Amino acid sequence: RINPVGISLRSGIDIDEMVQMSKWAIEDGIDFLHFSEINMFELVDKYPELKLSPTQYFRREIKNFPIITTGGVKTFEDGQRV
């Protein structure tokens, strides 16, 4: 389980490094990625021009691999956005 934004910035690890670490974990045989976020709809700070959430950014960089995302889904409409 990882937090692709937020705490990562405070610890000195950015989203691209999180993507690379995730790719290494996938190569080592993990079954899925689990994102634990406060707000899964927050946009990636590093690339505001892309207008992508962390999940969308990871999906762009890591294709065809299961990603579980939690955080900030409070209504039916929020669930439809996922």
XYZ file of N, CA, C and O in Angstrom:
328
model
N 0.855 -1.168 0.000
C 0.000 0.000 0.000
C 0.895 1.222 0.000
O 1.802 1.331 0.808
N 0.599 2.135 -0.903
C 1.401 3.349 -1.010
C 0.491 4.573 -1.072
O -0.685 4.471 -1.411
N 1.061 5.705 -0.745
C 0.398 6.984 -0.926
C 1.190 7.705 -2.009
O 2.296 8.159 -1.756
N 0.660 7.789 -3.228
C 1.436 8.334 -4.337
C 1.654 9.837 -4.292
O 2.434 10.367 -5.061
N 0.964 10.547 -3.410
C 1.161 11.990 -3.258
C 1.149 12.336 -1.777
O 1.025 11.481 -0.933
N 1.248 13.612 -1.475
C 1.135 14.051 -0.087
C 2.360 13.708 0.733
O 3.378 14.379 0.648
N 2.284 12.645 1.506
C 3.402 12.253 2.367
C 4.670 12.039 1.554
O 5.766 12.273 2.025
N 4.511 11.621 0.313
C 5.665 11.384 -0.550
C 6.489 12.645 -0.737
O 7.709 12.605 -0.707
N 5.814 13.769 -0.921
C 6.532 15.025 -1.116
C 7.312 15.417 0.130
O 8.431 15.901 0.050
N 6.734 15.183 1.290
C 7.415 15.517 2.533
C 8.587 14.586 2.795
O 9.527 14.950 3.474
N 8.535 13.375 2.269
C 9.624 12.421 2.504
C 10.701 12.517 1.433
O 11.724 11.860 1.533
N 10.452 13.323 0.388
C 11.448 13.494 -0.660
C 11.301 12.551 -1.833
O 12.145 12.514 -2.710
N 10.217 11.802 -1.871
C 9.970 10.872 -2.978
C 8.854 11.476 -3.828
O 7.774 11.742 -3.333
N 9.116 11.673 -5.121
C 8.066 12.253 -5.957
C 7.300 11.157 -6.698
O 7.618 9.973 -6.597
N 6.298 11.561 -7.440
C 5.407 10.584 -8.076
C 6.131 9.712 -9.099
O 5.835 8.533 -9.222
N 7.114 10.262 -9.807
C 7.844 9.440 -10.776
C 8.685 8.366 -10.074
O 8.816 7.247 -10.575
N 9.230 8.715 -8.913
C 9.972 7.710 -8.143
C 9.029 6.654 -7.590
O 9.370 5.472 -7.541
N 7.809 7.061 -7.214
C 6.809 6.091 -6.761
C 6.417 5.153 -7.903
O 6.232 3.957 -7.698
N 6.304 5.690 -9.108
C 6.013 4.852 -10.276
C 7.142 3.847 -10.480
O 6.893 2.648 -10.669
N 8.385 4.306 -10.415
C 9.516 3.400 -10.620
C 9.568 2.322 -9.538
O 9.774 1.154 -9.841
N 9.364 2.708 -8.285
C 9.361 1.706 -7.208
C 8.231 0.707 -7.408
O 8.395 -0.495 -7.154
N 7.098 1.180 -7.894
C 5.966 0.284 -8.167
C 6.310 -0.687 -9.290
O 5.974 -1.877 -9.213
N 6.982 -0.204 -10.327
C 7.394 -1.090 -11.427
C 8.339 -2.169 -10.916
O 8.243 -3.338 -11.319
N 9.259 -1.800 -10.017
C 10.165 -2.800 -9.442
C 9.392 -3.826 -8.616
O 9.662 -5.018 -8.684
N 8.411 -3.350 -7.854
C 7.599 -4.265 -7.051
C 6.802 -5.211 -7.950
O 6.662 -6.404 -7.650
N 6.301 -4.692 -9.062
C 5.575 -5.530 -10.026
C 6.508 -6.592 -10.600
O 6.143 -7.767 -10.695
N 7.710 -6.185 -10.964
C 8.706 -7.146 -11.470
C 9.016 -8.222 -10.432
O 9.289 -9.368 -10.776
N 8.969 -7.839 -9.149
C 9.237 -8.797 -8.067
C 8.045 -9.688 -7.756
O 8.153 -10.590 -6.931
N 6.880 -9.422 -8.391
C 5.769 -10.356 -8.276
C 4.575 -9.942 -7.445
O 3.757 -10.800 -7.091
N 4.421 -8.645 -7.110
C 3.222 -8.259 -6.370
C 1.984 -8.496 -7.239
O 2.070 -8.570 -8.463
N 0.824 -8.620 -6.589
C -0.422 -8.904 -7.299
C -1.195 -7.655 -7.708
O -1.960 -7.678 -8.666
N -1.048 -6.571 -6.953
C -1.772 -5.331 -7.246
C -1.115 -4.186 -6.491
O -0.342 -4.407 -5.554
N -1.447 -2.963 -6.905
C -1.044 -1.759 -6.175
C -2.254 -1.263 -5.409
O -3.375 -1.276 -5.927
N -2.041 -0.819 -4.179
C -3.124 -0.262 -3.370
C -2.733 1.144 -2.972
O -1.747 1.350 -2.272
N -3.507 2.123 -3.441
C -3.266 3.520 -3.096
C -4.154 3.897 -1.920
O -5.357 3.697 -1.961
N -3.557 4.454 -0.903
C -4.287 4.959 0.245
C -4.128 6.477 0.250
O -3.072 6.991 0.584
N -5.188 7.157 -0.152
C -5.118 8.608 -0.301
C -6.217 9.276 0.515
O -7.257 8.694 0.766
N -5.986 10.503 0.889
C -7.034 11.274 1.551
C -8.099 11.658 0.526
O -9.284 11.571 0.776
N -7.651 12.066 -0.659
C -8.567 12.480 -1.717
C -8.029 11.968 -3.048
O -7.120 12.557 -3.619
N -8.619 10.914 -3.545
C -8.127 10.304 -4.780
C -8.362 11.164 -6.013
O -7.860 10.869 -7.082
N -9.116 12.256 -5.852
C -9.390 13.141 -6.979
C -8.415 14.314 -7.053
O -8.457 15.106 -7.985
N -7.535 14.422 -6.051
C -6.518 15.470 -6.055
C -5.622 15.295 -7.282
O -5.285 14.174 -7.657
N -5.224 16.387 -7.889
C -4.382 16.310 -9.080
C -2.912 16.180 -8.709
O -2.498 16.602 -7.629
N -2.128 15.604 -9.600
C -0.694 15.437 -9.401
C -0.034 16.815 -9.387
O -0.121 17.564 -10.358
N 0.613 17.152 -8.267
C 1.251 18.468 -8.124
C 2.390 18.683 -9.115
O 2.585 19.780 -9.615
N 3.143 17.636 -9.390
C 4.340 17.771 -10.211
C 4.012 18.159 -11.653
O 4.809 18.819 -12.317
N 2.860 17.721 -12.146
C 2.476 17.967 -13.534
C 1.058 18.545 -13.614
O 0.147 17.902 -14.143
N 0.834 19.763 -13.122
C -0.525 20.318 -13.118
C -1.128 20.455 -14.510
O -2.344 20.383 -14.675
N -0.269 20.630 -15.507
C -0.775 20.794 -16.878
C -1.456 19.530 -17.412
O -2.271 19.594 -18.331
N -1.161 18.375 -16.819
C -1.770 17.122 -17.269
C -3.200 16.951 -16.762
O -3.974 16.200 -17.343
N -3.514 17.616 -15.654
C -4.843 17.515 -15.047
C -5.241 16.062 -14.788
O -6.350 15.631 -15.098
N -4.305 15.290 -14.199
C -4.530 13.890 -13.891
C -4.460 13.660 -12.381
O -3.640 14.262 -11.694
N -5.301 12.766 -11.893
C -5.182 12.322 -10.510
C -4.004 11.346 -10.435
O -3.545 10.840 -11.477
N -3.512 11.049 -9.246
C -2.430 10.067 -9.140
C -2.791 8.720 -9.769
O -1.971 8.111 -10.442
N -4.017 8.271 -9.562
C -4.431 6.986 -10.161
C -4.379 7.061 -11.681
O -3.891 6.142 -12.340
N -4.865 8.153 -12.239
C -4.818 8.314 -13.688
C -3.376 8.379 -14.184
O -3.054 7.810 -15.224
N -2.513 9.062 -13.438
C -1.106 9.155 -13.825
C -0.448 7.782 -13.790
O 0.241 7.385 -14.725
N -0.665 7.031 -12.702
C -0.103 5.686 -12.618
C -0.643 4.806 -13.735
O 0.089 4.016 -14.325
N -1.933 4.913 -14.026
C -2.539 4.092 -15.090
C -1.894 4.416 -16.428
O -1.697 3.538 -17.261
N -1.534 5.673 -16.633
C -0.854 6.067 -17.871
C 0.551 5.462 -17.947
O 1.006 5.059 -19.006
N 1.223 5.392 -16.807
C 2.607 4.910 -16.763
C 2.713 3.396 -16.602
O 3.690 2.790 -17.031
N 1.738 2.799 -15.942
C 1.740 1.350 -15.695
C 0.430 0.802 -16.231
O -0.616 0.952 -15.619
N 0.493 0.164 -17.364
C -0.718 -0.322 -18.027
C -0.990 -1.777 -17.668
O -0.089 -2.536 -17.354
N -2.249 -2.151 -17.717
C -2.663 -3.541 -17.544
C -2.178 -4.170 -16.243
O -1.704 -5.304 -16.221
N -2.315 -3.416 -15.140
C -1.972 -3.949 -13.829
C -3.015 -3.448 -12.838
O -3.386 -2.266 -12.875
N -3.513 -4.330 -11.951
C -4.570 -3.930 -11.020
C -4.122 -2.841 -10.042
O -3.074 -2.954 -9.415
N -4.950 -1.790 -9.941
C -4.723 -0.715 -8.982
C -6.004 -0.540 -8.173
O -7.074 -0.324 -8.736
N -5.870 -0.623 -6.861
C -6.978 -0.367 -5.947
C -6.752 1.021 -5.365
O -5.660 1.318 -4.883
N -7.773 1.864 -5.418
C -7.636 3.229 -4.923
C -8.727 3.525 -3.914
O -9.891 3.198 -4.142
N -8.345 4.137 -2.800
C -9.311 4.549 -1.784
C -9.070 6.000 -1.420
O -7.986 6.526 -1.630
N -10.095 6.624 -0.876
C -9.934 7.963 -0.340
C -10.758 9.021 -1.048
O -10.571 9.258 -2.231
N -11.686 9.608 -0.327
C -12.443 10.727 -0.851
C -13.710 10.357 -1.599
O -14.394 11.240 -2.096
N -14.040 9.085 -1.690
C -15.283 8.684 -2.355
C -16.391 8.738 -1.306
O -16.422 7.930 -0.388
N -17.274 9.728 -1.450
C -18.308 9.946 -0.440
C -19.725 9.830 -0.983
O -20.662 9.685 -0.232
N -19.856 9.909 -2.298
C -21.184 9.854 -2.897
C -21.183 8.861 -4.062
O -20.126 8.439 -4.544
N -22.377 8.518 -4.514
C -22.501 7.662 -5.682
C -21.807 8.288 -6.885
O -21.117 7.618 -7.645
N -21.963 9.602 -7.041
C -21.360 10.318 -8.162
C -19.835 10.224 -8.105
O -19.179 10.066 -9.126
N -19.256 10.317 -6.892
C -17.808 10.147 -6.741
C -17.382 8.773 -7.230
O -16.387 8.631 -7.926
N -18.157 7.768 -6.881
C -17.828 6.403 -7.319
C -17.880 6.256 -8.827
O -17.090 5.515 -9.409
N -18.766 6.972 -9.473
C -18.859 6.927 -10.922
C -17.665 7.583 -11.597
O -17.340 7.247 -12.725
N -17.012 8.509 -10.908
C -15.843 9.207 -11.464
C -14.606 8.321 -11.472
O -13.656 8.602 -12.176
N -14.610 7.297 -10.655
C -13.415 6.459 -10.488
C -13.125 5.678 -11.744
O -13.873 5.091 -12.373
